[in-house]
Amino acid sequence: MGCSRNTVKRYLRDAEATRAVTLEEFRMLAEGVSDVIIRQDLDRRIEYVSPSVSALTGWAPADLVGRDIGAFWLAEDGGSAPASHSVALAGDPVRFRGRVQCRDGSSRWVEVIGKAILDEAGEPRSGITVTRDIDAQVRAEQALGASEVRFRTAMDEAPQGMAILDEGGRFVDVNPALCRLLARDALEL
C-alpha cells in the first residue's frame, strides 16, 4: 500500500515544522543560560558557541567560531584541555578546571564538562562542552588556603603555648611551644 503524494508532502511539511520548533527551542535554551555551550569539531575548531561567552570572556561568538579552542586556555592550565579532548573522543565524559583567556587580557577560572557527540556508527563526529564560571569559587578557595597556611605558620612559630579546644574542652590542636611547656607530645595532649 503506497502513500499519496499529498500524504508525503504533508509528512515532510510536518517534519520540517517540528525541526524548526526543536531548533528554536535549542536556540532559546542555549541563549538563555549563563553557562557557555560550545560545539567543536574533531580538530578542536569551534563550530558553535552560545552568546553567554560574551559575559564570561568579553569575546563575541563570531570572534571564536572557526578557531582552535586550545588558543583560549592559559598555557599553564592548557594541559587538561587537549588530554580531555582525547578522553572525550574515546567516548568518556570529561570534567576539568582551568583558566580561560578573556578578551581584555585577564583570565577567569572555569569548569568544563564535555562529551563526544557520536554518529550513527558510534564514531565521534564532534564534541560538546558546558563551561561554567567558577572564578569566585576558586579565588575563595585560594584565599582560604593562604589563610590556613598563615594560621598554621603563626601557630607553629608562636613562642607562647597555644591550643584549640573543642566544645567539651578537649585539645583539637596544640602548638610546639605548648608541648614544650607541658613536657608532653602533641598526640598525648
Short mmCIF file of C-alpha atoms in Angstrom, two decimals:
data_model
loop_
_atom_site.label_atom_id
_atom_site.label_comp_id
_atom_site.label_asym_id
_atom_site.label_seq_id
_atom_site.Cartn_x
_atom_site.Cartn_y
_atom_site.Cartn_z
CA MET A 1 0.00 0.00 0.00
CA GLY A 2 1.54 3.30 -1.12
CA CYS A 3 1.24 6.82 0.20
CA SER A 4 -0.30 9.52 -1.88
CA ARG A 5 1.80 12.47 -3.00
CA ASN A 6 -0.27 14.75 -0.72
CA THR A 7 0.40 12.49 2.28
CA VAL A 8 4.14 12.61 1.63
CA LYS A 9 4.05 16.41 1.24
CA ARG A 10 2.07 16.75 4.48
CA TYR A 11 4.53 14.45 6.28
CA LEU A 12 7.53 16.45 5.03
CA ARG A 13 5.87 19.76 5.95
CA ASP A 14 5.07 18.46 9.46
CA ALA A 15 8.60 17.11 9.89
CA GLU A 16 10.09 20.47 8.83
CA ALA A 17 7.79 22.33 11.24
CA THR A 18 8.84 20.02 14.08
CA ARG A 19 12.53 20.50 13.22
CA ALA A 20 12.09 24.28 13.18
CA VAL A 21 10.41 24.22 16.61
CA THR A 22 13.16 21.98 18.00
CA LEU A 23 15.90 24.26 16.64
CA GLU A 24 14.16 27.33 18.05
CA GLU A 25 13.80 25.65 21.46
CA PHE A 26 17.51 24.72 21.43
CA ARG A 27 18.47 28.27 20.43
CA MET A 28 16.35 29.75 23.24
CA LEU A 29 17.87 27.31 25.73
CA ALA A 30 21.45 27.96 24.61
CA GLU A 31 20.95 31.72 24.63
CA GLY A 32 19.14 31.77 27.95
CA VAL A 33 21.69 30.08 30.20
CA SER A 34 24.69 31.70 31.84
CA ASP A 35 26.88 28.64 31.20
CA VAL A 36 28.72 28.65 27.89
CA ILE A 37 27.82 25.88 25.45
CA ILE A 38 30.47 25.06 22.86
CA ARG A 39 30.38 22.57 20.00
CA GLN A 40 33.73 21.76 18.43
CA ASP A 41 34.84 19.55 15.57
CA LEU A 42 37.29 16.67 15.86
CA ASP A 43 40.20 19.07 15.29
CA ARG A 44 39.08 21.26 18.26
CA ARG A 45 37.79 24.03 15.98
CA ILE A 46 34.80 25.84 17.47
CA GLU A 47 31.66 25.29 15.40
CA TYR A 48 29.17 26.95 17.77
CA VAL A 49 29.43 28.95 20.98
CA SER A 50 26.50 30.34 22.93
CA PRO A 51 26.10 34.10 23.37
CA SER A 52 26.80 33.77 27.11
CA VAL A 53 30.50 33.59 26.20
CA SER A 54 30.46 37.38 25.90
CA ALA A 55 29.51 37.90 29.55
CA LEU A 56 32.16 35.41 30.70
CA THR A 57 35.12 36.34 28.48
CA GLY A 58 34.28 39.50 26.56
CA TRP A 59 34.61 37.59 23.26
CA ALA A 60 31.70 37.65 20.84
CA PRO A 61 30.65 34.26 19.45
CA ALA A 62 31.68 35.39 15.95
CA ASP A 63 35.23 36.02 17.26
CA LEU A 64 35.53 32.37 18.30
CA VAL A 65 33.81 30.28 15.63
CA GLY A 66 36.39 28.55 13.46
CA ARG A 67 39.25 28.98 15.94
CA ASP A 68 41.08 26.28 17.89
CA ILE A 69 39.57 26.09 21.36
CA GLY A 70 43.02 25.47 22.84
CA ALA A 71 44.06 29.01 21.98
CA PHE A 72 41.91 30.34 24.81
CA TRP A 73 43.42 28.30 27.64
CA LEU A 74 46.25 29.82 29.64
CA ALA A 75 49.44 27.93 28.82
CA GLU A 76 49.96 26.73 32.40
CA ASP A 77 46.38 25.39 32.59
CA GLY A 78 46.01 24.23 28.99
CA GLY A 79 47.36 20.72 29.56
CA SER A 80 43.99 19.47 30.74
CA ALA A 81 42.13 20.61 27.63
CA PRO A 82 43.98 18.51 25.00
CA ALA A 83 44.09 15.47 27.28
CA SER A 84 40.37 15.82 27.97
CA HIS A 85 39.65 16.19 24.26
CA SER A 86 41.26 12.79 23.62
CA VAL A 87 39.35 11.20 26.51
CA ALA A 88 36.05 12.61 25.22
CA LEU A 89 36.71 11.35 21.70
CA ALA A 90 37.26 7.90 23.20
CA GLY A 91 33.68 8.12 24.48
CA ASP A 92 34.16 9.06 28.13
CA PRO A 93 32.70 12.21 29.66
CA VAL A 94 35.28 14.74 30.86
CA ARG A 95 35.42 17.29 33.64
CA PHE A 96 38.27 19.65 34.42
CA ARG A 97 39.12 23.13 35.68
CA GLY A 98 41.35 25.73 34.14
CA ARG A 99 41.68 29.37 33.26
CA VAL A 100 40.49 30.87 30.01
CA GLN A 101 41.94 33.97 28.42
CA CYS A 102 39.48 36.87 28.26
CA ARG A 103 39.41 39.45 25.51
CA ASP A 104 40.82 42.16 27.81
CA GLY A 105 43.86 40.02 28.69
CA SER A 106 42.59 38.88 32.08
CA SER A 107 41.74 35.29 32.88
CA ARG A 108 38.85 33.52 34.59
CA TRP A 109 38.63 30.13 36.23
CA VAL A 110 36.09 27.82 34.62
CA GLU A 111 34.92 24.26 34.98
CA VAL A 112 34.33 22.32 31.78
CA ILE A 113 32.09 19.28 31.37
CA GLY A 114 32.15 17.67 27.96
CA LYS A 115 31.31 14.65 25.88
CA ALA A 116 31.69 13.49 22.31
CA ILE A 117 28.69 13.51 20.01
CA LEU A 118 28.60 10.22 18.16
CA ASP A 119 27.33 9.46 14.67
CA GLU A 120 25.03 6.56 13.78
CA ALA A 121 28.02 4.17 13.70
CA GLY A 122 29.10 5.19 17.20
CA GLU A 123 32.10 7.18 15.99
CA PRO A 124 32.74 10.69 17.33
CA ARG A 125 31.70 13.46 14.96
CA SER A 126 32.10 16.46 17.29
CA GLY A 127 32.28 17.39 20.93
CA ILE A 128 30.05 19.46 23.13
CA THR A 129 31.04 21.17 26.36
CA VAL A 130 29.34 23.22 29.02
CA THR A 131 31.66 25.76 30.59
CA ARG A 132 30.74 27.29 33.95
CA ASP A 133 32.31 30.36 35.57
CA ILE A 134 33.87 29.28 38.88
CA ASP A 135 36.27 32.21 39.22
CA ALA A 136 34.86 33.49 42.52
CA GLN A 137 34.78 29.99 44.00
CA VAL A 138 38.40 29.20 43.04
CA ARG A 139 39.66 32.56 44.27
CA ALA A 140 37.85 32.00 47.60
CA GLU A 141 39.42 28.51 47.86
CA GLN A 142 42.86 30.02 47.17
CA ALA A 143 42.32 32.76 49.78
CA LEU A 144 41.19 30.17 52.33
CA GLY A 145 44.24 28.02 51.60
CA ALA A 146 46.56 31.00 52.01
CA SER A 147 44.81 31.93 55.26
CA GLU A 148 45.24 28.38 56.57
CA VAL A 149 48.96 28.49 55.74
CA ARG A 150 49.33 31.83 57.59
CA PHE A 151 47.43 30.47 60.61
CA ARG A 152 49.47 27.26 60.70
CA THR A 153 52.73 29.21 60.43
CA ALA A 154 51.69 31.61 63.22
CA MET A 155 50.55 28.75 65.47
CA ASP A 156 53.68 26.66 64.91
CA GLU A 157 56.12 29.57 65.29
CA ALA A 158 54.46 31.30 68.27
CA PRO A 159 56.75 31.43 71.32
CA GLN A 160 53.84 31.03 73.74
CA GLY A 161 51.80 27.87 74.19
CA MET A 162 48.61 27.83 72.13
CA ALA A 163 45.79 25.34 71.72
CA ILE A 164 42.47 24.96 70.01
CA LEU A 165 39.80 23.25 72.10
CA ASP A 166 36.51 21.64 71.12
CA GLU A 167 33.15 22.32 72.82
CA GLY A 168 33.99 19.78 75.55
CA GLY A 169 37.29 21.47 76.40
CA ARG A 170 39.40 18.77 74.69
CA PHE A 171 42.50 19.67 72.71
CA VAL A 172 41.95 19.67 68.95
CA ASP A 173 45.28 21.25 68.03
CA VAL A 174 48.34 22.35 70.00
CA ASN A 175 51.49 24.15 69.02
CA PRO A 176 55.09 23.07 69.73
CA ALA A 177 55.51 25.77 72.42
CA LEU A 178 52.64 24.30 74.47
CA CYS A 179 54.10 20.81 74.10
CA ARG A 180 57.47 22.08 75.42
CA LEU A 181 55.76 23.99 78.24
CA LEU A 182 53.78 20.93 79.38
CA ALA A 183 56.55 18.44 78.51
CA ARG A 184 54.03 16.41 76.50
CA ASP A 185 53.78 15.14 72.95
CA ALA A 186 51.06 16.68 70.74
CA LEU A 187 49.40 13.25 70.39
CA GLU A 188 49.22 12.93 74.20
CA LEU A 189 47.54 16.29 74.53
#
